[in-house]
């Protein structure tokens, strides 16, 4: 039933941008749209995204988060070192 957004904004560094370039207003509108759609957002271990600013916007909009390793090798399955740090940083 629900959509899930996979590693949002992972493309930004590849095109010379950063998540903070989006700005708080755009992130808030993005998060509100996801909340309206009842979509979930993946917090991605491999790509370390979305970052703290987007995570704060998602929290404010009460968007459900799901952790993903995006593993390509067996030894990475279930390892969430970066995800844990990102989730802690969003509260800072």
Tab-separated table of N, CA and C in Angstrom:
chain	number	residue	atom	x	y	z
A	1	UNK	N	0.748	-1.203	0.000
A	1	UNK	CA	0.000	0.000	0.000
A	1	UNK	C	0.794	1.278	0.000
A	2	UNK	N	1.886	1.392	0.723
A	2	UNK	CA	2.624	2.659	0.811
A	2	UNK	C	3.807	2.671	-0.143
A	3	UNK	N	4.082	3.851	-0.671
A	3	UNK	CA	5.287	4.024	-1.459
A	3	UNK	C	6.487	4.177	-0.544
A	4	UNK	N	7.649	3.846	-1.038
A	4	UNK	CA	8.879	4.031	-0.276
A	4	UNK	C	9.900	4.727	-1.161
A	5	UNK	N	10.419	5.842	-0.683
A	5	UNK	CA	11.398	6.620	-1.420
A	5	UNK	C	12.792	6.103	-1.060
A	6	UNK	N	13.520	5.649	-2.071
A	6	UNK	CA	14.838	5.046	-1.850
A	6	UNK	C	15.949	6.082	-2.010
A	7	UNK	N	16.898	6.052	-1.104
A	7	UNK	CA	18.061	6.952	-1.015
A	7	UNK	C	17.836	8.323	-1.677
A	8	UNK	N	16.901	9.100	-1.079
A	8	UNK	CA	16.641	10.430	-1.642
A	8	UNK	C	17.875	11.328	-1.565
A	9	UNK	N	18.040	12.097	-2.604
A	9	UNK	CA	19.104	13.105	-2.709
A	9	UNK	C	20.494	12.522	-2.879
A	10	UNK	N	20.621	11.218	-3.101
A	10	UNK	CA	21.953	10.647	-3.324
A	10	UNK	C	22.574	11.169	-4.618
A	11	UNK	N	21.767	11.678	-5.514
A	11	UNK	CA	22.261	12.205	-6.791
A	11	UNK	C	22.927	13.581	-6.627
A	12	UNK	N	22.567	14.316	-5.597
A	12	UNK	CA	23.035	15.696	-5.467
A	12	UNK	C	24.554	15.851	-5.532
A	13	UNK	N	25.337	15.100	-4.758
A	13	UNK	CA	26.794	15.281	-4.841
A	13	UNK	C	27.360	14.967	-6.230
A	14	UNK	N	26.678	14.110	-6.938
A	14	UNK	CA	27.145	13.721	-8.271
A	14	UNK	C	26.965	14.843	-9.282
A	15	UNK	N	26.103	15.812	-8.964
A	15	UNK	CA	25.875	16.935	-9.877
A	15	UNK	C	26.343	18.260	-9.281
A	16	UNK	N	27.171	18.165	-8.226
A	16	UNK	CA	27.790	19.351	-7.655
A	16	UNK	C	26.932	20.115	-6.664
A	17	UNK	N	25.910	19.467	-6.109
A	17	UNK	CA	25.051	20.107	-5.117
A	17	UNK	C	25.123	19.342	-3.807
A	18	UNK	N	24.586	19.955	-2.766
A	18	UNK	CA	24.472	19.314	-1.461
A	18	UNK	C	23.038	19.480	-0.984
A	19	UNK	N	22.661	18.649	-0.063
A	19	UNK	CA	21.287	18.698	0.452
A	19	UNK	C	20.932	20.066	1.011
A	20	UNK	N	21.880	20.732	1.681
A	20	UNK	CA	21.568	22.044	2.262
A	20	UNK	C	21.254	23.081	1.182
A	21	UNK	N	21.667	22.819	-0.068
A	21	UNK	CA	21.310	23.723	-1.169
A	21	UNK	C	19.815	23.741	-1.443
A	22	UNK	N	19.105	22.717	-1.003
A	22	UNK	CA	17.667	22.653	-1.231
A	22	UNK	C	16.911	23.658	-0.375
A	23	UNK	N	17.402	23.919	0.819
A	23	UNK	CA	16.774	24.876	1.712
A	23	UNK	C	15.640	24.277	2.527
A	24	UNK	N	15.410	24.875	3.662
A	24	UNK	CA	14.418	24.365	4.611
A	24	UNK	C	13.005	24.378	4.037
A	25	UNK	N	12.670	25.421	3.281
A	25	UNK	CA	11.307	25.508	2.735
A	25	UNK	C	11.018	24.372	1.750
A	26	UNK	N	11.956	24.108	0.852
A	26	UNK	CA	11.761	23.012	-0.111
A	26	UNK	C	11.688	21.661	0.606
A	27	UNK	N	12.559	21.466	1.595
A	27	UNK	CA	12.542	20.207	2.336
A	27	UNK	C	11.222	20.034	3.086
A	28	UNK	N	10.699	21.109	3.642
A	28	UNK	CA	9.412	21.030	4.352
A	28	UNK	C	8.285	20.674	3.392
A	29	UNK	N	8.285	21.274	2.197
A	29	UNK	CA	7.239	20.949	1.204
A	29	UNK	C	7.368	19.502	0.737
A	30	UNK	N	8.608	19.065	0.525
A	30	UNK	CA	8.856	17.681	0.123
A	30	UNK	C	8.325	16.721	1.185
A	31	UNK	N	8.672	16.985	2.437
A	31	UNK	CA	8.235	16.122	3.535
A	31	UNK	C	6.714	16.132	3.678
A	32	UNK	N	6.096	17.291	3.533
A	32	UNK	CA	4.627	17.379	3.628
A	32	UNK	C	3.962	16.558	2.532
A	33	UNK	N	4.514	16.602	1.325
A	33	UNK	CA	3.969	15.797	0.230
A	33	UNK	C	4.083	14.308	0.503
A	34	UNK	N	5.206	13.906	1.067
A	34	UNK	CA	5.385	12.498	1.417
A	34	UNK	C	4.410	12.081	2.512
A	35	UNK	N	4.212	12.961	3.484
A	35	UNK	CA	3.262	12.666	4.559
A	35	UNK	C	1.850	12.527	3.994
A	36	UNK	N	1.463	13.438	3.100
A	36	UNK	CA	0.141	13.364	2.480
A	36	UNK	C	-0.044	12.054	1.713
A	37	UNK	N	1.018	11.579	1.082
A	37	UNK	CA	0.967	10.331	0.310
A	37	UNK	C	1.138	9.094	1.191
A	38	UNK	N	1.393	9.312	2.491
A	38	UNK	CA	1.656	8.225	3.434
A	38	UNK	C	2.832	7.363	2.979
A	39	UNK	N	3.802	8.003	2.350
A	39	UNK	CA	4.996	7.297	1.883
A	39	UNK	C	6.012	7.163	3.009
A	40	UNK	N	6.859	6.172	2.878
A	40	UNK	CA	7.981	5.981	3.793
A	40	UNK	C	9.245	6.457	3.090
A	41	UNK	N	10.245	6.820	3.874
A	41	UNK	CA	11.527	7.248	3.307
A	41	UNK	C	12.631	6.373	3.875
A	42	UNK	N	13.453	5.888	2.967
A	42	UNK	CA	14.582	5.053	3.342
A	42	UNK	C	15.733	5.918	3.845
A	43	UNK	N	16.301	5.552	4.978
A	43	UNK	CA	17.540	6.147	5.465
A	43	UNK	C	18.623	5.157	5.066
A	44	UNK	N	19.488	5.574	4.149
A	44	UNK	CA	20.357	4.660	3.435
A	44	UNK	C	21.787	4.648	3.965
A	45	UNK	N	22.238	3.481	4.356
A	45	UNK	CA	23.585	3.282	4.888
A	45	UNK	C	24.664	3.547	3.830
A	46	UNK	N	24.506	2.975	2.658
A	46	UNK	CA	25.540	3.076	1.619
A	46	UNK	C	25.739	4.516	1.158
A	47	UNK	N	24.660	5.236	0.912
A	47	UNK	CA	24.741	6.591	0.363
A	47	UNK	C	24.651	7.675	1.430
A	48	UNK	N	24.450	7.293	2.688
A	48	UNK	CA	24.365	8.246	3.810
A	48	UNK	C	23.370	9.365	3.520
A	49	UNK	N	22.181	8.967	3.169
A	49	UNK	CA	21.154	9.958	2.883
A	49	UNK	C	19.781	9.411	3.278
A	50	UNK	N	18.820	10.254	3.532
A	50	UNK	CA	18.912	11.706	3.532
A	50	UNK	C	19.702	12.196	4.742
A	51	UNK	N	20.164	13.405	4.651
A	51	UNK	CA	20.963	13.996	5.721
A	51	UNK	C	20.117	14.582	6.833
A	52	UNK	N	20.781	15.179	7.819
A	52	UNK	CA	20.094	15.682	9.011
A	52	UNK	C	18.999	16.712	8.726
A	53	UNK	N	19.235	17.625	7.786
A	53	UNK	CA	18.218	18.645	7.504
A	53	UNK	C	16.949	18.009	6.954
A	54	UNK	N	17.106	17.085	6.029
A	54	UNK	CA	15.935	16.399	5.470
A	54	UNK	C	15.270	15.518	6.524
A	55	UNK	N	16.077	14.855	7.348
A	55	UNK	CA	15.504	14.016	8.403
A	55	UNK	C	14.695	14.847	9.391
A	56	UNK	N	15.167	16.051	9.698
A	56	UNK	CA	14.392	16.924	10.593
A	56	UNK	C	13.067	17.321	9.939
A	57	UNK	N	13.078	17.609	8.642
A	57	UNK	CA	11.841	17.948	7.931
A	57	UNK	C	10.891	16.752	7.924
A	58	UNK	N	11.432	15.567	7.722
A	58	UNK	CA	10.604	14.358	7.733
A	58	UNK	C	10.008	14.120	9.115
A	59	UNK	N	10.798	14.332	10.154
A	59	UNK	CA	10.286	14.206	11.527
A	59	UNK	C	9.139	15.180	11.770
A	60	UNK	N	9.331	16.423	11.357
A	60	UNK	CA	8.309	17.450	11.573
A	60	UNK	C	7.006	17.103	10.863
A	61	UNK	N	7.114	16.409	9.731
A	61	UNK	CA	5.921	16.028	8.969
A	61	UNK	C	5.401	14.647	9.368
A	62	UNK	N	6.049	14.013	10.335
A	62	UNK	CA	5.665	12.687	10.826
A	62	UNK	C	5.702	11.624	9.728
A	63	UNK	N	6.750	11.695	8.897
A	63	UNK	CA	6.945	10.699	7.849
A	63	UNK	C	7.652	9.492	8.458
A	64	UNK	N	7.175	8.327	8.117
A	64	UNK	CA	7.761	7.082	8.625
A	64	UNK	C	9.088	6.813	7.915
A	65	UNK	N	10.105	6.447	8.688
A	65	UNK	CA	11.442	6.151	8.161
A	65	UNK	C	11.700	4.650	8.226
A	66	UNK	N	12.494	4.170	7.293
A	66	UNK	CA	12.917	2.778	7.287
A	66	UNK	C	14.408	2.741	6.952
A	67	UNK	N	15.163	1.951	7.697
A	67	UNK	CA	16.606	1.846	7.464
A	67	UNK	C	16.884	0.835	6.363
A	68	UNK	N	17.909	1.133	5.557
A	68	UNK	CA	18.325	0.216	4.497
A	68	UNK	C	19.844	0.247	4.382
A	69	UNK	N	20.447	-0.923	4.225
A	69	UNK	CA	21.890	-0.971	4.025
A	69	UNK	C	22.260	-0.749	2.565
A	70	UNK	N	21.328	-1.048	1.655
A	70	UNK	CA	21.613	-0.987	0.216
A	70	UNK	C	22.834	-1.852	-0.080
A	71	UNK	N	22.904	-2.972	0.608
A	71	UNK	CA	24.066	-3.863	0.538
A	71	UNK	C	24.240	-4.457	-0.845
A	72	UNK	N	25.497	-4.529	-1.253
A	72	UNK	CA	25.860	-5.215	-2.480
A	72	UNK	C	26.771	-6.405	-2.193
A	73	UNK	N	27.136	-6.550	-0.912
A	73	UNK	CA	27.913	-7.706	-0.466
A	73	UNK	C	27.328	-8.208	0.847
A	74	UNK	N	27.407	-9.505	1.056
A	74	UNK	CA	26.782	-10.134	2.221
A	74	UNK	C	27.269	-9.567	3.549
A	75	UNK	N	28.534	-9.194	3.631
A	75	UNK	CA	29.079	-8.720	4.909
A	75	UNK	C	28.478	-7.378	5.339
A	76	UNK	N	27.825	-6.659	4.425
A	76	UNK	CA	27.210	-5.378	4.764
A	76	UNK	C	25.740	-5.496	5.190
A	77	UNK	N	25.141	-6.647	4.982
A	77	UNK	CA	23.723	-6.829	5.334
A	77	UNK	C	23.551	-6.660	6.837
A	78	UNK	N	22.614	-5.816	7.208
A	78	UNK	CA	22.303	-5.603	8.616
A	78	UNK	C	23.246	-4.685	9.368
A	79	UNK	N	24.180	-4.046	8.686
A	79	UNK	CA	25.123	-3.109	9.324
A	79	UNK	C	24.615	-1.691	9.101
A	80	UNK	N	24.384	-0.983	10.194
A	80	UNK	CA	23.781	0.352	10.126
A	80	UNK	C	24.614	1.400	10.853
A	81	UNK	N	25.915	1.379	10.703
A	81	UNK	CA	26.788	2.322	11.404
A	81	UNK	C	26.467	3.774	11.028
A	82	UNK	N	26.368	4.059	9.751
A	82	UNK	CA	26.114	5.432	9.292
A	82	UNK	C	24.674	5.849	9.590
A	83	UNK	N	23.725	4.935	9.400
A	83	UNK	CA	22.314	5.255	9.649
A	83	UNK	C	22.114	5.678	11.099
A	84	UNK	N	22.698	4.945	12.012
A	84	UNK	CA	22.556	5.283	13.429
A	84	UNK	C	23.085	6.694	13.685
A	85	UNK	N	24.240	7.015	13.146
A	85	UNK	CA	24.806	8.352	13.314
A	85	UNK	C	23.930	9.432	12.704
A	86	UNK	N	23.380	9.170	11.526
A	86	UNK	CA	22.517	10.158	10.869
A	86	UNK	C	21.256	10.402	11.682
A	87	UNK	N	20.679	9.335	12.214
A	87	UNK	CA	19.467	9.493	13.014
A	87	UNK	C	19.759	10.237	14.315
A	88	UNK	N	20.908	9.992	14.905
A	88	UNK	CA	21.286	10.731	16.116
A	88	UNK	C	21.544	12.200	15.793
A	89	UNK	N	22.193	12.480	14.683
A	89	UNK	CA	22.538	13.853	14.300
A	89	UNK	C	21.303	14.699	14.008
A	90	UNK	N	20.246	14.081	13.522
A	90	UNK	CA	19.029	14.848	13.211
A	90	UNK	C	18.428	15.482	14.452
A	91	UNK	N	18.722	14.933	15.595
A	91	UNK	CA	18.183	15.447	16.857
A	91	UNK	C	19.016	16.607	17.399
A	92	UNK	N	20.207	16.817	16.818
A	92	UNK	CA	21.126	17.855	17.304
A	92	UNK	C	20.653	19.252	16.921
